[in-house]
Coordinates of C-alpha atoms and ligand atoms in Angstrom, one line a residue:
M207 CA -36.6 -68.8 159.6
K208 CA -37.2 -64.8 158.5
K209 CA -40.1 -63.4 156.8
I210 CA -40.2 -60.0 155.5
I211 CA -43.7 -58.4 155.7
A212 CA -44.7 -55.3 153.0
L213 CA -45.8 -52.7 156.2
V214 CA -48.4 -49.8 155.7
R215 CA -49.3 -47.9 158.8
G216 CA -51.8 -45.3 156.8
D217 CA -53.8 -42.6 157.9
G218 CA -55.4 -41.3 161.1
S219 CA -54.5 -43.6 164.1
G220 CA -53.5 -46.3 161.6
P221 CA -49.9 -45.8 162.3
E222 CA -50.5 -45.9 166.0
M223 CA -52.6 -49.2 165.9
M224 CA -50.0 -50.4 163.6
A225 CA -47.5 -49.9 166.3
V226 CA -49.2 -52.1 168.6
A227 CA -50.5 -54.7 166.3
C228 CA -46.7 -55.4 164.8
A229 CA -45.4 -55.4 168.3
V230 CA -47.5 -58.1 168.7
A231 CA -46.9 -59.7 165.5
V232 CA -43.0 -59.9 165.6
E233 CA -43.5 -61.5 169.9
A234 CA -46.0 -64.2 168.8
A235 CA -44.5 -65.3 165.6
K236 CA -40.9 -66.1 167.8
K237 CA -43.4 -68.8 169.2
D238 CA -42.8 -70.5 165.9
G239 CA -38.9 -69.8 165.0
V240 CA -40.3 -66.9 162.5
E241 CA -38.6 -63.7 162.7
I242 CA -40.9 -61.3 161.0
V243 CA -39.2 -58.3 159.4
F244 CA -41.6 -55.5 158.3
E245 CA -40.6 -53.5 155.4
E246 CA -42.3 -50.1 155.1
T247 CA -44.5 -49.1 152.2
P248 CA -46.2 -45.6 152.6
M249 CA -49.7 -46.1 151.3
G250 CA -52.3 -43.1 152.3
W251 CA -52.7 -39.4 152.3
C252 CA -49.4 -39.9 154.5
A253 CA -48.0 -40.9 151.4
Y254 CA -48.9 -37.9 149.4
K255 CA -47.2 -35.4 151.5
E256 CA -43.7 -37.1 150.9
Y257 CA -44.2 -38.5 147.6
G258 CA -46.8 -36.8 145.2
D259 CA -49.4 -39.8 145.4
T260 CA -51.7 -41.8 147.9
L261 CA -50.2 -44.6 146.0
P262 CA -46.4 -44.0 145.1
P263 CA -45.1 -46.8 142.3
Q264 CA -42.3 -47.7 144.6
S265 CA -44.6 -48.6 147.2
F266 CA -46.8 -50.3 144.9
K267 CA -44.1 -52.5 143.1
R268 CA -42.6 -53.4 146.4
A269 CA -45.7 -54.6 148.5
V270 CA -46.6 -56.6 145.6
E271 CA -42.8 -58.1 145.4
I272 CA -43.0 -59.2 149.1
G273 CA -46.8 -60.6 148.5
T274 CA -47.6 -60.4 151.9
I275 CA -48.8 -57.1 153.1
F276 CA -50.1 -55.8 156.4
F277 CA -52.3 -52.8 155.5
G278 CA -53.4 -50.1 158.3
A279 CA -56.4 -48.5 156.9
V280 CA -55.5 -45.4 154.6
G281 CA -58.0 -42.7 154.1
D282 CA -58.9 -39.1 156.1
P283 CA -62.1 -37.2 155.5
A284 CA -59.4 -33.9 156.2
F285 CA -57.5 -34.9 152.8
D286 CA -60.2 -36.1 151.2
N287 CA -62.5 -32.6 151.1
T288 CA -59.3 -30.3 150.3
I289 CA -56.9 -32.9 147.8
G290 CA -59.1 -35.0 147.3
G291 CA -61.8 -32.2 146.1
E292 CA -59.5 -31.3 143.6
K293 CA -58.0 -34.9 142.4
P294 CA -60.5 -37.1 143.4
E295 CA -58.6 -40.2 142.0
M296 CA -56.1 -39.5 144.9
K297 CA -58.4 -41.0 147.1
P298 CA -56.7 -43.6 148.9
E299 CA -59.3 -46.3 149.7
A300 CA -60.4 -47.2 146.7
R301 CA -57.2 -46.3 144.9
C302 CA -54.6 -48.6 147.1
L303 CA -56.9 -51.6 148.2
L304 CA -58.6 -52.4 144.7
A305 CA -55.1 -51.3 143.1
L306 CA -53.4 -54.4 145.5
R307 CA -56.6 -56.5 145.1
K308 CA -56.3 -56.5 141.6
R309 CA -52.6 -57.1 140.8
M310 CA -52.1 -59.6 143.4
A311 CA -55.7 -61.3 142.3
L312 CA -56.4 -61.4 146.2
L313 CA -60.1 -63.8 145.3
L314 CA -60.7 -64.7 148.8
N315 CA -61.6 -61.8 151.2
F316 CA -62.1 -63.7 154.6
R317 CA -63.9 -62.0 157.3
P318 CA -64.8 -64.1 160.6
M319 CA -66.6 -63.0 162.7
I320 CA -65.2 -63.8 166.5
F321 CA -68.2 -63.0 169.2
Y322 CA -67.1 -62.2 172.8
P323 CA -69.3 -62.7 175.6
E324 CA -67.5 -59.8 177.6
L325 CA -68.3 -57.3 174.7
R326 CA -72.4 -58.4 174.7
H327 CA -73.8 -55.5 176.3
L328 CA -71.9 -53.4 173.6
S329 CA -73.8 -55.2 170.8
P330 CA -77.4 -53.1 169.1
L331 CA -78.6 -56.7 168.5
R332 CA -80.7 -57.9 171.8
P333 CA -78.5 -59.5 174.3
E334 CA -80.3 -63.3 174.4
L335 CA -80.1 -63.1 171.1
I336 CA -76.2 -62.8 170.8
P337 CA -73.8 -65.9 170.0
D338 CA -71.4 -67.6 172.3
W339 CA -68.7 -69.2 171.3
V340 CA -70.2 -72.0 169.4
V341 CA -71.6 -69.7 166.6
K342 CA -69.2 -69.3 164.0
Q343 CA -69.8 -66.8 161.5
I344 CA -66.7 -67.1 158.4
F345 CA -67.4 -64.6 155.7
I346 CA -65.5 -65.3 152.8
R347 CA -66.0 -62.6 150.6
F348 CA -65.5 -62.8 147.1
L349 CA -62.9 -60.3 146.2
L350 CA -62.6 -59.4 142.5
Q351 CA -65.0 -58.8 139.3
D352 CA -68.4 -58.0 140.5
T353 CA -69.7 -54.7 140.2
Y354 CA -66.0 -53.5 141.6
F355 CA -64.0 -54.2 138.5
G356 CA -66.5 -54.6 135.8
N357 CA -66.1 -51.3 134.3
L358 CA -62.0 -51.6 133.9
D359 CA -62.1 -55.1 133.8
L360 CA -64.4 -55.2 130.4
M361 CA -64.1 -51.8 128.8
D362 CA -61.3 -53.1 126.0
L363 CA -64.5 -55.3 125.0
F364 CA -66.8 -52.3 123.6
P365 CA -66.3 -49.8 121.2
I366 CA -66.6 -46.3 122.3
E367 CA -70.0 -45.8 120.4
I368 CA -71.2 -48.8 122.8
R369 CA -70.0 -47.2 125.6
V370 CA -71.4 -43.9 125.3
S371 CA -74.8 -45.2 124.4
L372 CA -74.7 -47.5 127.5
G373 CA -73.3 -44.7 129.6
I374 CA -70.7 -47.5 130.4
K375 CA -67.4 -44.9 132.3
L376 CA -64.6 -45.0 134.8
K377 CA -65.3 -43.3 138.2
K378 CA -62.5 -40.8 137.4
D379 CA -64.6 -39.9 134.2
V380 CA -67.9 -39.2 135.7
I381 CA -69.0 -35.9 135.0
G382 CA -72.7 -35.7 136.7
D383 CA -74.5 -34.4 134.1
E384 CA -74.7 -37.5 132.0
D385 CA -78.4 -39.7 131.2
M386 CA -77.5 -43.2 132.1
I387 CA -74.4 -44.3 133.6
T388 CA -73.5 -48.2 134.0
D389 CA -71.5 -50.8 136.2
L390 CA -71.5 -53.7 134.8
A391 CA -70.8 -56.6 136.9
Y392 CA -69.6 -59.8 135.8
F393 CA -68.7 -63.3 137.0
F394 CA -65.7 -65.7 135.4
R395 CA -67.0 -69.3 135.7
E396 CA -63.1 -70.5 136.4
T397 CA -63.2 -67.8 138.9
V398 CA -65.7 -69.0 140.4
E399 CA -65.7 -72.1 140.5
K400 CA -62.1 -71.7 141.7
Y401 CA -63.2 -68.8 144.8
M402 CA -66.4 -71.5 145.3
R403 CA -64.2 -74.8 145.8
A404 CA -62.0 -73.4 148.3
A405 CA -64.9 -71.5 150.5
F406 CA -66.2 -75.4 150.1
I407 CA -62.6 -75.9 151.9
H408 CA -62.8 -73.8 154.4
A409 CA -66.2 -75.4 155.6
Q410 CA -64.8 -78.7 155.5
Q411 CA -62.1 -78.4 157.9
L412 CA -63.8 -76.6 160.1
G413 CA -67.0 -78.8 160.0
L414 CA -69.1 -76.0 159.0
P415 CA -72.3 -75.4 156.2
L416 CA -71.5 -73.4 153.5
I417 CA -74.5 -70.8 153.1
S418 CA -74.4 -69.3 149.4
V419 CA -75.7 -65.8 149.3
D420 CA -77.2 -64.8 145.9
K421 CA -80.0 -62.6 144.3
A422 CA -80.4 -65.4 141.5
N423 CA -84.6 -64.9 141.9
V424 CA -83.2 -61.7 139.7
M425 CA -80.2 -61.8 138.4
S426 CA -78.5 -64.0 135.7
R427 CA -75.4 -63.8 137.4
Y428 CA -76.6 -65.2 140.8
E429 CA -78.3 -67.7 138.7
F430 CA -74.9 -68.7 137.3
W431 CA -73.3 -67.9 141.4
R432 CA -76.2 -70.7 142.2
K433 CA -75.8 -73.7 139.7
I434 CA -71.9 -73.2 140.9
A435 CA -72.2 -73.6 144.0
T436 CA -74.8 -76.6 143.6
K437 CA -72.0 -77.9 141.2
I438 CA -69.5 -77.4 143.1
G439 CA -71.1 -78.2 146.3
G440 CA -71.3 -81.9 144.7
E441 CA -67.6 -82.3 145.4
F442 CA -67.7 -82.0 149.1
P443 CA -71.1 -84.3 150.0
D444 CA -70.5 -83.9 153.5
V445 CA -70.4 -80.4 153.9
P446 CA -74.6 -79.2 154.2
L447 CA -75.0 -76.3 151.5
R448 CA -77.6 -73.7 151.9
H449 CA -78.7 -70.9 149.5
Q450 CA -79.8 -67.7 151.1
F451 CA -80.8 -65.1 148.9
V452 CA -78.9 -61.3 150.1
D453 CA -82.0 -59.6 151.4
S454 CA -82.7 -62.5 153.9
A455 CA -79.1 -62.7 154.8
N456 CA -78.8 -59.0 155.9
A457 CA -82.2 -59.8 157.6
L458 CA -81.0 -62.5 159.6
L459 CA -78.0 -60.7 160.8
F460 CA -79.9 -59.5 163.7
V461 CA -80.1 -62.8 164.4
P462 CA -76.5 -64.3 164.2
E463 CA -76.5 -67.9 165.1
K464 CA -79.4 -68.0 162.0
L465 CA -76.1 -67.8 159.7
H466 CA -73.8 -69.9 161.2
G467 CA -71.1 -71.6 158.5
V468 CA -68.8 -70.1 156.3
I469 CA -70.6 -67.6 154.2
A470 CA -70.1 -66.9 150.4
C471 CA -71.0 -63.8 148.8
G472 CA -70.1 -61.8 146.0
N473 CA -67.8 -59.0 146.1
E474 CA -70.5 -55.9 146.9
H475 CA -72.8 -58.4 149.3
G476 CA -69.7 -59.2 150.9
D477 CA -68.6 -55.6 151.3
I478 CA -72.2 -54.8 153.0
L479 CA -73.0 -57.9 154.5
S480 CA -69.9 -58.0 156.9
D481 CA -70.0 -54.7 158.1
G482 CA -73.0 -55.7 159.3
A483 CA -72.0 -58.7 161.1
A484 CA -69.2 -56.7 162.2
A485 CA -71.3 -54.3 164.4
A486 CA -72.6 -57.3 166.0
L487 CA -69.4 -57.8 167.3
G488 CA -70.0 -54.7 169.8
S489 CA -67.4 -52.2 167.8
M490 CA -66.1 -52.0 164.2
G491 CA -62.9 -52.1 165.8
M492 CA -62.7 -56.3 166.8
M493 CA -63.4 -56.9 163.0
C494 CA -60.5 -58.7 160.9
S495 CA -60.3 -59.3 157.7
S496 CA -57.4 -61.2 155.3
A497 CA -57.3 -61.4 151.1
I498 CA -55.9 -64.1 149.8
N499 CA -54.6 -65.4 146.5
P500 CA -55.1 -68.9 146.9
D501 CA -52.9 -69.6 144.1
T502 CA -49.7 -68.2 144.8
G503 CA -50.7 -67.1 148.0
A504 CA -50.1 -63.7 148.3
A505 CA -52.0 -62.0 151.0
M506 CA -53.0 -58.9 152.5
F507 CA -54.0 -58.6 156.5
E508 CA -56.2 -55.9 157.1
S509 CA -59.0 -54.7 159.4
G510 CA -62.1 -53.8 158.6
A511 CA -62.4 -50.9 160.8
G512 CA -61.4 -47.3 159.5
T513 CA -58.4 -45.2 160.3
A514 CA -60.5 -43.3 163.7
P515 CA -59.1 -40.0 162.2
S516 CA -61.0 -38.4 165.1
L517 CA -58.7 -40.3 167.2
A518 CA -55.4 -39.7 165.7
G519 CA -52.4 -38.6 167.8
Q520 CA -54.2 -39.1 171.2
D521 CA -53.5 -42.8 171.8
K522 CA -57.0 -43.8 172.0
A523 CA -58.0 -45.8 168.6
N524 CA -59.1 -49.3 169.4
P525 CA -56.3 -51.8 167.9
L526 CA -57.4 -54.8 168.6
G527 CA -59.0 -55.5 165.3
R528 CA -55.8 -54.9 163.8
I529 CA -54.2 -57.4 166.6
L530 CA -56.9 -60.1 165.5
S531 CA -55.8 -59.8 161.9
A532 CA -52.0 -60.2 162.7
A533 CA -53.4 -63.2 164.1
L534 CA -54.7 -64.4 160.4
M535 CA -51.5 -63.2 159.3
L536 CA -49.6 -65.7 161.1
R537 CA -51.3 -68.3 160.4
H538 CA -50.9 -67.7 157.1
I539 CA -47.0 -67.3 157.4
G540 CA -46.1 -70.6 158.8
A541 CA -46.6 -69.6 162.5
P542 CA -50.0 -71.2 164.0
V543 CA -48.8 -71.3 167.3
G544 CA -48.3 -67.6 168.1
A545 CA -51.7 -66.8 166.0
E546 CA -53.3 -68.6 168.7
A547 CA -51.4 -67.2 171.3
I548 CA -52.8 -64.1 170.1
E549 CA -56.6 -64.8 169.9
K550 CA -56.7 -66.4 173.1
A551 CA -54.7 -63.0 174.6
V552 CA -57.3 -61.0 173.3
M553 CA -59.8 -62.9 175.1
L554 CA -57.7 -62.9 178.3
V555 CA -57.5 -59.0 177.9
L556 CA -60.9 -58.5 177.2
R557 CA -61.9 -61.3 180.0
D558 CA -60.0 -58.9 182.7
G559 CA -61.6 -56.3 181.6
W560 CA -59.0 -54.1 180.0
R561 CA -60.7 -51.5 177.2
T562 CA -60.2 -48.9 174.8
A563 CA -62.5 -46.2 175.0
D564 CA -65.0 -47.6 172.5
L565 CA -65.5 -50.9 174.1
S566 CA -66.1 -49.2 177.4
S567 CA -70.3 -49.2 178.4
G568 CA -69.2 -46.5 181.4
T569 CA -70.1 -49.1 184.0
E570 CA -66.1 -50.4 183.8
C571 CA -64.0 -49.3 186.6
S572 CA -62.0 -45.9 184.8
D573 CA -58.7 -47.6 185.6
K574 CA -59.7 -50.5 183.1
I575 CA -60.0 -48.3 180.2
I576 CA -56.6 -48.4 178.7
G577 CA -55.1 -46.3 175.1
T578 CA -53.9 -48.1 171.9
R579 CA -50.3 -48.6 173.4
A580 CA -51.4 -49.8 176.5
M581 CA -53.8 -52.2 174.8
G582 CA -51.1 -53.3 172.9
E583 CA -48.6 -53.7 176.1
K584 CA -51.5 -55.8 177.7
V585 CA -52.2 -58.5 175.0
L586 CA -48.1 -58.7 174.8
S587 CA -48.0 -59.6 178.3
Y588 CA -51.1 -62.3 178.3
L589 CA -49.0 -64.0 174.8
Ligands
IPM1837 C1 -64.0 -53.0 152.5 C2 -64.0 -51.4 152.2 C3 -63.4 -51.4 150.5 C4 -64.6 -52.0 150.0 C5 -63.2 -49.8 150.0 C6 -62.2 -49.1 151.0 C7 -62.6 -49.9 148.9 O1 -65.1 -50.8 152.6 O2 -62.6 -53.7 152.3 O3 -64.8 -53.3 152.9 O4 -65.7 -51.6 149.6 O5 -64.0 -53.2 149.8
MG1838 MG1 -66.5 -52.3 153.6

């Protein structure tokens, strides 16, 4: 079976990391008889240089049409301050990601935290608090609506006088001398129900409890969220449901085993919590992420880590987060054997002591510290 995937190589060290992640994906998918063909859909500052837009319309259209995107991170502070200073709307992180999430209705953002015992010493947590393989923390962030899209989505509901009096503006229209500014946050019942059901199904399949994160003690939309979580939970009597306030969930990030389960959280809460959780992995470079539309199957695979611009062109950035995102992608496109093989290969590479610079603590033999390309080759050889 042939599978076309839209490829965004991205900025900074993105292209170096994506080159090795793509090679690993192509090789691993062969185990399931899947032939992956990447089609370039350039986005980010690299695309701006060529097309005058960080989200060129033809790239956007084609990526949406293809429906499966392998997304290297976009963004580079060097351009944010120059071209981005004059044209802030071009800053690619929000421009590209939010447009793709919205257009493709990517409701579910999976951010599984995979704790590798070999990286334990790099974690900011006390060693005895680092979980072993038994602890699973699967964040499923609600990736639409909420504060991220409120003003944009609800703009037309309000007459101009009301918008002015409430300070409802789009980000691009903010001048800075407003007396009041408002970001509208909203959840639609139908969407939250669909999301919760998907999260519960996932928890059920994995035999994990569902931890629903909210701020129901203060906010009405989270009171609503909690009621829906409880109602949908009734459909899954075999999945234990726990409600957790977001502030206390944040404190529990320092004791990961207390957040063992599928963690359901709103868009903004999920953004913040998942980075905090990833810090415990030892390096942000180890985080993987997928965004999925549960109705159409449209999906985007990215890494939580950024573009590592300071390492660009030096063959130093850690590609493992991208490679692990490729495993999520393979599982999604029907190549589960390849997905499993990638995850196992990463584990073996780390077990045998191979490290990119960000994963080295200074105690490793220097000949075990390898670059982006060599790390890709190691993973390939362990496939
Ligand atoms: C993430 C990022 C994005 C977000 C930004 C770059 C738009 O932080 O995927 O977590 O806030 O969702
Ligand atoms: Mg984030």
